[in-house]
mmCIF file of C-alpha atoms and ligand atoms in Angstrom:
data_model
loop_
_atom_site.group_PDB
_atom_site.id
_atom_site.type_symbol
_atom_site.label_atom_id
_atom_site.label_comp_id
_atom_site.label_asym_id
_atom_site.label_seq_id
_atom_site.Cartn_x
_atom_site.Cartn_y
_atom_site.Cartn_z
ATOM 1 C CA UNK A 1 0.000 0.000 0.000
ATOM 2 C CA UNK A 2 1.272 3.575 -0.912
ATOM 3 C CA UNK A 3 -0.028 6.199 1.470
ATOM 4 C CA UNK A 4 2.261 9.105 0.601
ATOM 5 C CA UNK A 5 1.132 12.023 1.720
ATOM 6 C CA UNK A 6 0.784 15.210 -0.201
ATOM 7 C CA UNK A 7 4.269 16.903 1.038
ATOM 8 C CA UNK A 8 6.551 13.092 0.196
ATOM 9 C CA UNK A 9 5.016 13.271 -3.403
ATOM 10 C CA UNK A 10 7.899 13.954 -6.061
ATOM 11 C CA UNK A 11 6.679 17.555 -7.784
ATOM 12 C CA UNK A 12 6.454 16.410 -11.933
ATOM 13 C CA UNK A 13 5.935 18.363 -14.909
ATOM 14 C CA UNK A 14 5.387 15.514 -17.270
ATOM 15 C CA UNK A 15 6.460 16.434 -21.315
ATOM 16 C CA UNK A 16 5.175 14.200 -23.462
ATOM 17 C CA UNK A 17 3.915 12.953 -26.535
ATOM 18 C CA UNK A 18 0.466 10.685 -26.217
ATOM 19 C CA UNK A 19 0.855 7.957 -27.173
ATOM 20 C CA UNK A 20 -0.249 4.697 -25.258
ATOM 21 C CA UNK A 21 2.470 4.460 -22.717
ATOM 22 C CA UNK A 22 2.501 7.963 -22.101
ATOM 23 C CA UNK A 23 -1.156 7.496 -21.027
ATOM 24 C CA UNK A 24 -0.427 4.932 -18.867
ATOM 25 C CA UNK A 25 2.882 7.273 -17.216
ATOM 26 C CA UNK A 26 0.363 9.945 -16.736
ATOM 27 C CA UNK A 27 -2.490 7.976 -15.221
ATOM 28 C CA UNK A 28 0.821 6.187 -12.653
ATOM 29 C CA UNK A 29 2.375 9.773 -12.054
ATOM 30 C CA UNK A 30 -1.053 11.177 -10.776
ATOM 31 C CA UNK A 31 -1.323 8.252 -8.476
ATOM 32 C CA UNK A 32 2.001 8.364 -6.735
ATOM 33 C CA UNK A 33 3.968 11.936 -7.398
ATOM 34 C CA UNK A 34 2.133 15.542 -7.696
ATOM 35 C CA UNK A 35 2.116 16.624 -11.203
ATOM 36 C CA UNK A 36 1.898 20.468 -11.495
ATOM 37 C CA UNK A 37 1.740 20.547 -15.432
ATOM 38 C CA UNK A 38 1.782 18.727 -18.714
ATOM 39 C CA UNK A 39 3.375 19.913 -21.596
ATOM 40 C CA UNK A 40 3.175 18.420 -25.082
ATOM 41 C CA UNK A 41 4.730 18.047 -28.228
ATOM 42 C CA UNK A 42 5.356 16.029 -31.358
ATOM 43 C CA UNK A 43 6.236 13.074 -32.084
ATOM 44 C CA UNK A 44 4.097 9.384 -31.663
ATOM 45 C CA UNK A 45 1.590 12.014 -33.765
ATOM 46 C CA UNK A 46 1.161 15.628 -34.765
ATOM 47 C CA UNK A 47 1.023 18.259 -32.229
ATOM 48 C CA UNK A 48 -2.782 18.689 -32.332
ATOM 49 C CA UNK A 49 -3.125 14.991 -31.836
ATOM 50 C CA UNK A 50 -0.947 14.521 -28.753
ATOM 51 C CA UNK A 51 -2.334 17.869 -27.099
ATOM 52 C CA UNK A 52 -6.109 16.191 -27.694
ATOM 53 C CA UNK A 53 -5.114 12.780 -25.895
ATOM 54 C CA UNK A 54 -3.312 14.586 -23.023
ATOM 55 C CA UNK A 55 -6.287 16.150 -22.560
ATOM 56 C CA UNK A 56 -8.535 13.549 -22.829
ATOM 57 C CA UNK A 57 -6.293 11.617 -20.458
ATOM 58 C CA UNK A 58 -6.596 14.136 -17.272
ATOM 59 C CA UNK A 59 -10.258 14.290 -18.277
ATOM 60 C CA UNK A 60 -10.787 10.622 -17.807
ATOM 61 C CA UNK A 61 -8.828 10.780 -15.043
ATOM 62 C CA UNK A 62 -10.937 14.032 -13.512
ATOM 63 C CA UNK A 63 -7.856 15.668 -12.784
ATOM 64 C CA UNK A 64 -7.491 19.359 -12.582
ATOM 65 C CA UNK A 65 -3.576 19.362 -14.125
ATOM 66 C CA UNK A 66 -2.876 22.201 -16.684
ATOM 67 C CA UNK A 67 -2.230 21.205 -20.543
ATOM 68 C CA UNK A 68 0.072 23.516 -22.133
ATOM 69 C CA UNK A 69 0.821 22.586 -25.784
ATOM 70 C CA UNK A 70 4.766 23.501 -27.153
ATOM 71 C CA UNK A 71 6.434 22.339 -30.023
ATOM 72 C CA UNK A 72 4.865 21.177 -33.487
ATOM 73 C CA UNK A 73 8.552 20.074 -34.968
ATOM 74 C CA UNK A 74 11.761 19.111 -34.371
ATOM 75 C CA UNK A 75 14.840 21.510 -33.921
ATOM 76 C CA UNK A 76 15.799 20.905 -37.211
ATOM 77 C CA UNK A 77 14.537 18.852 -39.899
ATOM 78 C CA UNK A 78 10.727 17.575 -40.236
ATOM 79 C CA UNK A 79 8.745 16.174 -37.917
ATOM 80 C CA UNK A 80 8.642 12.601 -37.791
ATOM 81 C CA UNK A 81 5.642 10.727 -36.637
ATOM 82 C CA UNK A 82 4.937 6.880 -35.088
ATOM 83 C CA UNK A 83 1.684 6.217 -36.947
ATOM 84 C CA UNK A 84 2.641 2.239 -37.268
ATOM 85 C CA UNK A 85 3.044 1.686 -33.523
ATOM 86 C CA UNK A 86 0.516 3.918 -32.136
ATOM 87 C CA UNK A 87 -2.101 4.880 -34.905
ATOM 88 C CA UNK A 88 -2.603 7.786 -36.725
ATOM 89 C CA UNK A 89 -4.253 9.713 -34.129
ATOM 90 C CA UNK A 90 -1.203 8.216 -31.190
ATOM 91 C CA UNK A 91 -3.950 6.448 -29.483
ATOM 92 C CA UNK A 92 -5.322 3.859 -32.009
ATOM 93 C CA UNK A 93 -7.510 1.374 -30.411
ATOM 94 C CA UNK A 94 -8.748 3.251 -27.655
ATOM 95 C CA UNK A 95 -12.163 5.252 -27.337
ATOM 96 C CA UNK A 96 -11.868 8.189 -25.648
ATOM 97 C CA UNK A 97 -14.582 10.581 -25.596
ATOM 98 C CA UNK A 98 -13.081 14.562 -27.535
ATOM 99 C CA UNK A 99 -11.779 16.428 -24.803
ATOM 100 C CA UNK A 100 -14.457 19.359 -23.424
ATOM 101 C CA UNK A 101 -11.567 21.407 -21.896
ATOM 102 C CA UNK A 102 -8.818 23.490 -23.838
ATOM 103 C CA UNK A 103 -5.477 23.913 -23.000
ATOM 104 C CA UNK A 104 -4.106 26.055 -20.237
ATOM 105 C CA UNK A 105 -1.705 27.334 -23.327
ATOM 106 C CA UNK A 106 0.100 27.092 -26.421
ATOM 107 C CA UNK A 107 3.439 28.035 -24.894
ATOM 108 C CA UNK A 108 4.937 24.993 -23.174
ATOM 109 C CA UNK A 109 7.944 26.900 -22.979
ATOM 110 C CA UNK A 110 6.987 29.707 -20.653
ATOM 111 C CA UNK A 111 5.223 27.282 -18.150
ATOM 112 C CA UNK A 112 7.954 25.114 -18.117
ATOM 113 C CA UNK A 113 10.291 28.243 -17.362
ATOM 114 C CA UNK A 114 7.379 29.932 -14.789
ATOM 115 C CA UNK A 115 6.538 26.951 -13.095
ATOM 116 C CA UNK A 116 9.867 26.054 -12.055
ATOM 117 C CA UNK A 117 10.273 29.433 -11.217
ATOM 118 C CA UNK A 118 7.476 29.412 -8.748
ATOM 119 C CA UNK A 119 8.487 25.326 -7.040
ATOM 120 C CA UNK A 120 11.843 24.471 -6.533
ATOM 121 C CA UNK A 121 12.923 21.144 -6.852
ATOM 122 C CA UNK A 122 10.729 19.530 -9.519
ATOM 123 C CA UNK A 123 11.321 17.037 -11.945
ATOM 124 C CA UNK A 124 10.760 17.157 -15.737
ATOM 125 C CA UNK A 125 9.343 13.923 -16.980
ATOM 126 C CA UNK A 126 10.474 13.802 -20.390
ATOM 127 C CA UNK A 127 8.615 11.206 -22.225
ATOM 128 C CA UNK A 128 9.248 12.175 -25.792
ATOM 129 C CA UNK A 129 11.233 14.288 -28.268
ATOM 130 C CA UNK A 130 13.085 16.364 -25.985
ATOM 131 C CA UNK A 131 12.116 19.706 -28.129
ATOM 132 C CA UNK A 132 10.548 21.320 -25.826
ATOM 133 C CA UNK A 133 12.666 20.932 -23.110
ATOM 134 C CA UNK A 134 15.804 21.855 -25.391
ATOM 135 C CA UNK A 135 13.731 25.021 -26.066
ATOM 136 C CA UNK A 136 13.140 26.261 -22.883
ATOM 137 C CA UNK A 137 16.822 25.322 -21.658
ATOM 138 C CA UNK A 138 18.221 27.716 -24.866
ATOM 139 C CA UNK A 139 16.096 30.743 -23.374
ATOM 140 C CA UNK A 140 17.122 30.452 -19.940
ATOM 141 C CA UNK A 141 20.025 28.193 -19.088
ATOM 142 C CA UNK A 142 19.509 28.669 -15.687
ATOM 143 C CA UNK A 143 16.843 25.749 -15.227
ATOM 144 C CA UNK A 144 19.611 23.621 -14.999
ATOM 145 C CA UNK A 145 20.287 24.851 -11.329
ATOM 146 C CA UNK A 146 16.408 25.611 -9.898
ATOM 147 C CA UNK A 147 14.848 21.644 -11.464
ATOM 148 C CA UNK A 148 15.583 18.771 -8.891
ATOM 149 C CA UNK A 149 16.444 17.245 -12.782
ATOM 150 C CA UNK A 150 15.108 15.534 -15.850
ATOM 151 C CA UNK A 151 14.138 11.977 -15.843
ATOM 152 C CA UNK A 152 13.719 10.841 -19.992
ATOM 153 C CA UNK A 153 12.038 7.570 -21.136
ATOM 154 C CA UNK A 154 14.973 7.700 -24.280
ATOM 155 C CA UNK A 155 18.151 6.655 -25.957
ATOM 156 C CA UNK A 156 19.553 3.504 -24.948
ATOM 157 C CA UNK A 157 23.119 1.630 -23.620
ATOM 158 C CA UNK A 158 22.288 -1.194 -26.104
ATOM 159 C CA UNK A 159 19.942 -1.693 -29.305
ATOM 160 C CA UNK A 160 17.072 0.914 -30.680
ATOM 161 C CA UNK A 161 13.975 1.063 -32.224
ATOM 162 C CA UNK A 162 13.491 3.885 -34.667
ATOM 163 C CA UNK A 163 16.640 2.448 -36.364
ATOM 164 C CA UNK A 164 19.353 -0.247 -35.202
ATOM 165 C CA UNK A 165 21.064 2.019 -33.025
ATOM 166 C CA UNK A 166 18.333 5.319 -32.125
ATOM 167 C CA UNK A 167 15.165 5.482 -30.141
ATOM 168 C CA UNK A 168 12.468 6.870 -31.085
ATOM 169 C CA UNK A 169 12.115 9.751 -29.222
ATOM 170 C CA UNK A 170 16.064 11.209 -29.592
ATOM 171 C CA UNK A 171 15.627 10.280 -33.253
ATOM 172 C CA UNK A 172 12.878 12.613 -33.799
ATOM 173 C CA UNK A 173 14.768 15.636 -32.304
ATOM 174 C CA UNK A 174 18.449 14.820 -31.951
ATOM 175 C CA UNK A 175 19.750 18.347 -31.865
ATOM 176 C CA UNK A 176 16.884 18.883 -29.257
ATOM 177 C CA UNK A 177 18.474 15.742 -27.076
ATOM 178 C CA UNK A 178 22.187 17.030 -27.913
ATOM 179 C CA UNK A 179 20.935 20.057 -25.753
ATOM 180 C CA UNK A 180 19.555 18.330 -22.874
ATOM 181 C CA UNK A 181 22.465 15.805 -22.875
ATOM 182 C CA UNK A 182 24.596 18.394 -22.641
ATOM 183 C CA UNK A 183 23.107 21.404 -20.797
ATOM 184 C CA UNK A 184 24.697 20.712 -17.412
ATOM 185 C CA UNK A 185 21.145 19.463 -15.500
ATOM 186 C CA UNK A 186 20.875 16.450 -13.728
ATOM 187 C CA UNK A 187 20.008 13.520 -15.964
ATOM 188 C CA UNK A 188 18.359 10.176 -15.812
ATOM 189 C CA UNK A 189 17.977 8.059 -18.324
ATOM 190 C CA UNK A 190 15.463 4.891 -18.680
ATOM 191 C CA UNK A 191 16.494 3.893 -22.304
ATOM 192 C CA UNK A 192 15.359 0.936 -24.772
ATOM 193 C CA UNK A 193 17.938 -1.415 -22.876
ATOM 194 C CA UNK A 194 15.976 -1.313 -19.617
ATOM 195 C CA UNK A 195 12.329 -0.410 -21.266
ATOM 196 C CA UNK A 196 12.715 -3.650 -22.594
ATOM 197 C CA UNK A 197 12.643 -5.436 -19.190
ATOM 198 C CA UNK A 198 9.551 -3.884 -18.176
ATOM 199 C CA UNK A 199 6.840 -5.172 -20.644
ATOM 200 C CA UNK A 200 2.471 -6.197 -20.714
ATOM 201 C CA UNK A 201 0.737 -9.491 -21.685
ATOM 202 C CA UNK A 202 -2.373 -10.707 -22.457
ATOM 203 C CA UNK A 203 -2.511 -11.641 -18.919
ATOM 204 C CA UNK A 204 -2.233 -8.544 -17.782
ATOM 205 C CA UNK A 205 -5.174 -7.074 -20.250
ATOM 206 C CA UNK A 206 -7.373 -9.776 -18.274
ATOM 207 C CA UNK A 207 -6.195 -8.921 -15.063
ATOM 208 C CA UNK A 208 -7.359 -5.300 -15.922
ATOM 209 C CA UNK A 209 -10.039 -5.993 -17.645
ATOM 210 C CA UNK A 210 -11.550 -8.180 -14.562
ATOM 211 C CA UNK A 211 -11.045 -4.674 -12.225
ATOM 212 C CA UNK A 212 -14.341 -3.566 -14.447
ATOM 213 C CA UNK A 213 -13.177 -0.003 -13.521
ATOM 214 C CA UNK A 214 -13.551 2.748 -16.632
ATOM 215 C CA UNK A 215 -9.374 3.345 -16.292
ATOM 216 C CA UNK A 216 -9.308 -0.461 -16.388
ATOM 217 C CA UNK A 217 -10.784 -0.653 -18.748
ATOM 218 C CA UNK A 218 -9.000 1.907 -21.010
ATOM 219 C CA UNK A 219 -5.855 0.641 -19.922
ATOM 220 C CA UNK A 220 -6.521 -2.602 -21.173
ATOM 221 C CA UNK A 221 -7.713 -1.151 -24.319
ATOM 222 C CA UNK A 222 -4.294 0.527 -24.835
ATOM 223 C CA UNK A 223 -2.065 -2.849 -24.159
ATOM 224 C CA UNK A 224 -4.321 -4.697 -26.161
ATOM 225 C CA UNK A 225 -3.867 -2.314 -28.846
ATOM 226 C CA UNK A 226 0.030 -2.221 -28.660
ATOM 227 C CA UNK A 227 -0.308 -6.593 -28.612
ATOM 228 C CA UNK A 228 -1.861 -6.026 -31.973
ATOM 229 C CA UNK A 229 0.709 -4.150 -33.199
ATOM 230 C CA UNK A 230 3.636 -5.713 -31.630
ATOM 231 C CA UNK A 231 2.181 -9.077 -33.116
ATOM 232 C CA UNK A 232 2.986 -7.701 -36.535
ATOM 233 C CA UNK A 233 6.033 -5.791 -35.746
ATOM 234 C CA UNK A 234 7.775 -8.651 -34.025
ATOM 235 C CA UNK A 235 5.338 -11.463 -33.805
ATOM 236 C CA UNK A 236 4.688 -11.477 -30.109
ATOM 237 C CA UNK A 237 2.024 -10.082 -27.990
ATOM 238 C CA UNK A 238 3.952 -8.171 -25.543
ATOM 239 C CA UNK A 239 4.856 -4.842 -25.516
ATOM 240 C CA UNK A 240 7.402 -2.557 -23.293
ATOM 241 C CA UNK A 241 6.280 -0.079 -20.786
ATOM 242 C CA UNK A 242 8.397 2.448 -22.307
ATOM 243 C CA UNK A 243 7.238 5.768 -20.471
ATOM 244 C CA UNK A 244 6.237 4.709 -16.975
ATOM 245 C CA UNK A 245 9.763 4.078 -16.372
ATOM 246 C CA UNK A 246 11.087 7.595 -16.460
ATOM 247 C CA UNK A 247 8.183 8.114 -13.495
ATOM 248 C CA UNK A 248 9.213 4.834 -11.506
ATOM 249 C CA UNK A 249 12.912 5.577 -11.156
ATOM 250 C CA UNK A 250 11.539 8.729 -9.026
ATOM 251 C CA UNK A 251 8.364 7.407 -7.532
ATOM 252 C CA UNK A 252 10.184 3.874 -6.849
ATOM 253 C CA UNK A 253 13.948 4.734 -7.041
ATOM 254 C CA UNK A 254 14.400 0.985 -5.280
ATOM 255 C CA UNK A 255 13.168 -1.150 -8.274
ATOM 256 C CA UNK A 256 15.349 0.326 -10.696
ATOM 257 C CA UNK A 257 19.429 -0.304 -10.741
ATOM 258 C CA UNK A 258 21.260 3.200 -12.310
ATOM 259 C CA UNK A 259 24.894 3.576 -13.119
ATOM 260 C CA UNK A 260 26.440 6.930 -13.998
ATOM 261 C CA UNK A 261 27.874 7.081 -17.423
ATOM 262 C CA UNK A 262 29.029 9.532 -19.838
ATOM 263 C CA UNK A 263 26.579 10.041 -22.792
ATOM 264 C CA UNK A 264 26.428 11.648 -25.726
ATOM 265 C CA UNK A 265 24.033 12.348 -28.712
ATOM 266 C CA UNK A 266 25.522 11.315 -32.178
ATOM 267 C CA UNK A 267 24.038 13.780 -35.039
ATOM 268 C CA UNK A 268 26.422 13.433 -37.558
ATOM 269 C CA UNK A 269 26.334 9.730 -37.891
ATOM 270 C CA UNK A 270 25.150 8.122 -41.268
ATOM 271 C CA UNK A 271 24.284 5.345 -39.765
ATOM 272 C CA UNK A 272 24.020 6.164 -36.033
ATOM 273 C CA UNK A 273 22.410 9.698 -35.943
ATOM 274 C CA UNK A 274 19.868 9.705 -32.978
ATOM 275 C CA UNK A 275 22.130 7.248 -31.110
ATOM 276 C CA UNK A 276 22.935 7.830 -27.309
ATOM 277 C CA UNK A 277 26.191 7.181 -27.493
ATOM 278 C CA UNK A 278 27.102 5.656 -23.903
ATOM 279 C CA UNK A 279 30.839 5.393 -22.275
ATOM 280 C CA UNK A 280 30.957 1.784 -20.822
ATOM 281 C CA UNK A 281 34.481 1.579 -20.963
ATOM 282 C CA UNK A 282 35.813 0.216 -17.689
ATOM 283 C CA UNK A 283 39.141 2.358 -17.008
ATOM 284 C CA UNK A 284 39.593 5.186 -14.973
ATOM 285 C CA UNK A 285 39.746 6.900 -18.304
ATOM 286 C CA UNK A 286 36.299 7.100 -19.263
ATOM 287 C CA UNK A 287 34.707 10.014 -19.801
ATOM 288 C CA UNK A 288 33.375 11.854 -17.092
ATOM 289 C CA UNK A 289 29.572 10.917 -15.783
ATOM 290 C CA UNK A 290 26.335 13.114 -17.086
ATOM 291 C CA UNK A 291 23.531 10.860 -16.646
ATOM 292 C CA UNK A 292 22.680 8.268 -14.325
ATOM 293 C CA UNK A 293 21.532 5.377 -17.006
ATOM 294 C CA UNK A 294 19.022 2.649 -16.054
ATOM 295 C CA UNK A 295 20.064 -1.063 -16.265
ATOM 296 C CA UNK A 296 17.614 -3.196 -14.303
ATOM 297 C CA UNK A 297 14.224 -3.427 -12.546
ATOM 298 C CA UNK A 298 12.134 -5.065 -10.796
ATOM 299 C CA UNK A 299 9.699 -5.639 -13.366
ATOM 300 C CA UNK A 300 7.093 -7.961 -11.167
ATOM 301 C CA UNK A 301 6.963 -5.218 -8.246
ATOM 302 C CA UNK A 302 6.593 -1.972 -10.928
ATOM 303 C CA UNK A 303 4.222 -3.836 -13.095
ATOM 304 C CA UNK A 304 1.653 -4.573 -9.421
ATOM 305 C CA UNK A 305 2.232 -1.074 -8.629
ATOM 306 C CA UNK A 306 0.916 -0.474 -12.169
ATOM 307 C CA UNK A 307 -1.708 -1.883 -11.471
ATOM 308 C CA UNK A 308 -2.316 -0.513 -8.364
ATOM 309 C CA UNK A 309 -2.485 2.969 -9.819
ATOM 310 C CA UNK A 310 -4.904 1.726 -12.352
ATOM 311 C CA UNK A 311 -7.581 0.310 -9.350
ATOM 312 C CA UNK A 312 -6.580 3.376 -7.572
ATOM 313 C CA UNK A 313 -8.038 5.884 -9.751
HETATM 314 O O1 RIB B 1 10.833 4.565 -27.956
HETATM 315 C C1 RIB B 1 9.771 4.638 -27.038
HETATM 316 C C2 RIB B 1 9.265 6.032 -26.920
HETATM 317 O O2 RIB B 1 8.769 6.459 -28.177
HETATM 318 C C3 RIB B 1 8.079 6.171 -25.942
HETATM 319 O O3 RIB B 1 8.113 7.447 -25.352
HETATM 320 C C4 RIB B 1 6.878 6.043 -26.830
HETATM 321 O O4 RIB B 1 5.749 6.760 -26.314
HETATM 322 C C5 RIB B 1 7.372 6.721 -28.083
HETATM 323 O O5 RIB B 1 7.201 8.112 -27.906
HETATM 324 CA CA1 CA B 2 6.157 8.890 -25.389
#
């Protein structure tokens, strides 16, 4: 049982890009840490599309948590979308009723900037292409020293998924990550190689299902949605809890094992651009440390507390 009380709850701003697992981060965040804001941007869809389903997220979830929307495209380049995972709209398979609220704004930016202005020590929750966060760190460097940090769902120490080598969410905006990686804040980092650890089955979509509750009940909807997909993609019915674990690591530091390393965003590379390039040399001669990167967790224990969150709201 999790009885924290208002004053232990970690103080989020969640960025993201909704999308199935951010749903499911947003729904666990509200359950376990205090989320002062969402911000949103592109990437598993268009800008419009990812705003809609934050929104229709804290509605289902009768939450009173600002929606401000920021960026509609990388950096540099075009923006690049995830229709084949996540549907056209980012949250295929699921029926949400349209959002009757608007958002708080259309300038992620400045309430990313005011709001940590106005509370010290929160965390940014960066669950997808780090635009907006590289944004607001280019107009006032000084976040770096009044955020408790930034805790990203991205990159990865071992394989990707946008290509062989880049994730999804630095491969949209790699200049954008190249920013954050190197801006001097305090860094975690749950990438592919421990995203992968952490995934849903059809057991699971029972198990929720069987709570009867309306969240179940969407939740299942979303994992059973990613099983179809994932069937096709890689022929399994399982699919990895990608964006929950950038919440976990500071709602449940215990379940998850972090090492510092020295990481760095490859742009140039023809074949590795979007890669988080990660120092795992052993000698004293590695580079020095600028993230803490996620190797492990305890899947079993996150996935009940999962759960939890789901019967809780
Ligand atoms: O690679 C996984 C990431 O890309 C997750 O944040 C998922 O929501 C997609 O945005
Ligand atoms: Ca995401």
């Amino acid at each position: 049982m999790d009885e924290r009380t208002p004053e232990d709850k970690r103080k989020l701003i969640i960025d993201c890009d909704p999308g199935h697992d951010d749903a499911v981060a947003i729904l666990f965040a509200h359950v376990y840490a205090d989320v002062l804001g969402i911000t949103t941007v592109s990437g598993n869809a268009p800008l419009e599309s990812t705003t809609r389903n934050a929104l229709a997220v804290i509605e289902l979830l009768d939450a009173d948590t600002p929606v401000h929307s920021g960026a509609s495209a990388p950096l540099a380049g075009q923006a690049i979308h995830a229709a084949g995972v996540h549907g056209a709209g980012g949250l295929g398979g699921v029926d949400l009723p349209a959002p009757s609220r608007a958002v708080a704004s259309t300038d992620a930016v400045q309430f990313l900037l005011e709001a940590t202005r106005a509370q010290a020590e929160v965390w940014i929750v960066a669950i997808g292409p780090l635009t907006n966060i590289a944004l607001a760190l280019q107009e006032d460097p000084t976040l770096t020293e009044r955020i408790a940090g930034i805790s990203i769902m991205g990159g990865s120490a071992t394989v990707g998924n946008a290509t062989r080598v880049a994730e999804f969410n630095i491969w949209a905006d790699p200049e954008a990550a190249d920013v954050v990686f190197r801006s001097g804040a305090k860094l975690r980092m749950a990438g592919l190689n421990l995203t992968h650890q952490f995934t849903t089955s059809d057991e699971l979509v029972e198990q929720l299902r069987e709570i009867g509750s309306t969240k179940s009940t969407f939740v299942a909807a979303l994992f059973d949605f990613m099983h179809g997909r994932m069937e096709e993609l890689i022929g399994k019915r399982r699919s990895a809890l990608h964006d929950p674990c950038a919440v976990l690591t500071l709602t449940h530091p215990e379940l998850i094992v972090s090492e510092p390393r020295a990481v760095v965003v490859e742009l140039d590379g023809t074949h590795t651009r979007g890669m988080t390039v990660v120092d795992e040399r052993v000698t004293r001669r590695r580079d020095p440390a600028n993230v803490e990167v996620a190797y492990s967790i305890d899947a079993d224990r996150a996935m009940a507390l999962v759960v939890d969150s789901v019967r809780k709201t």
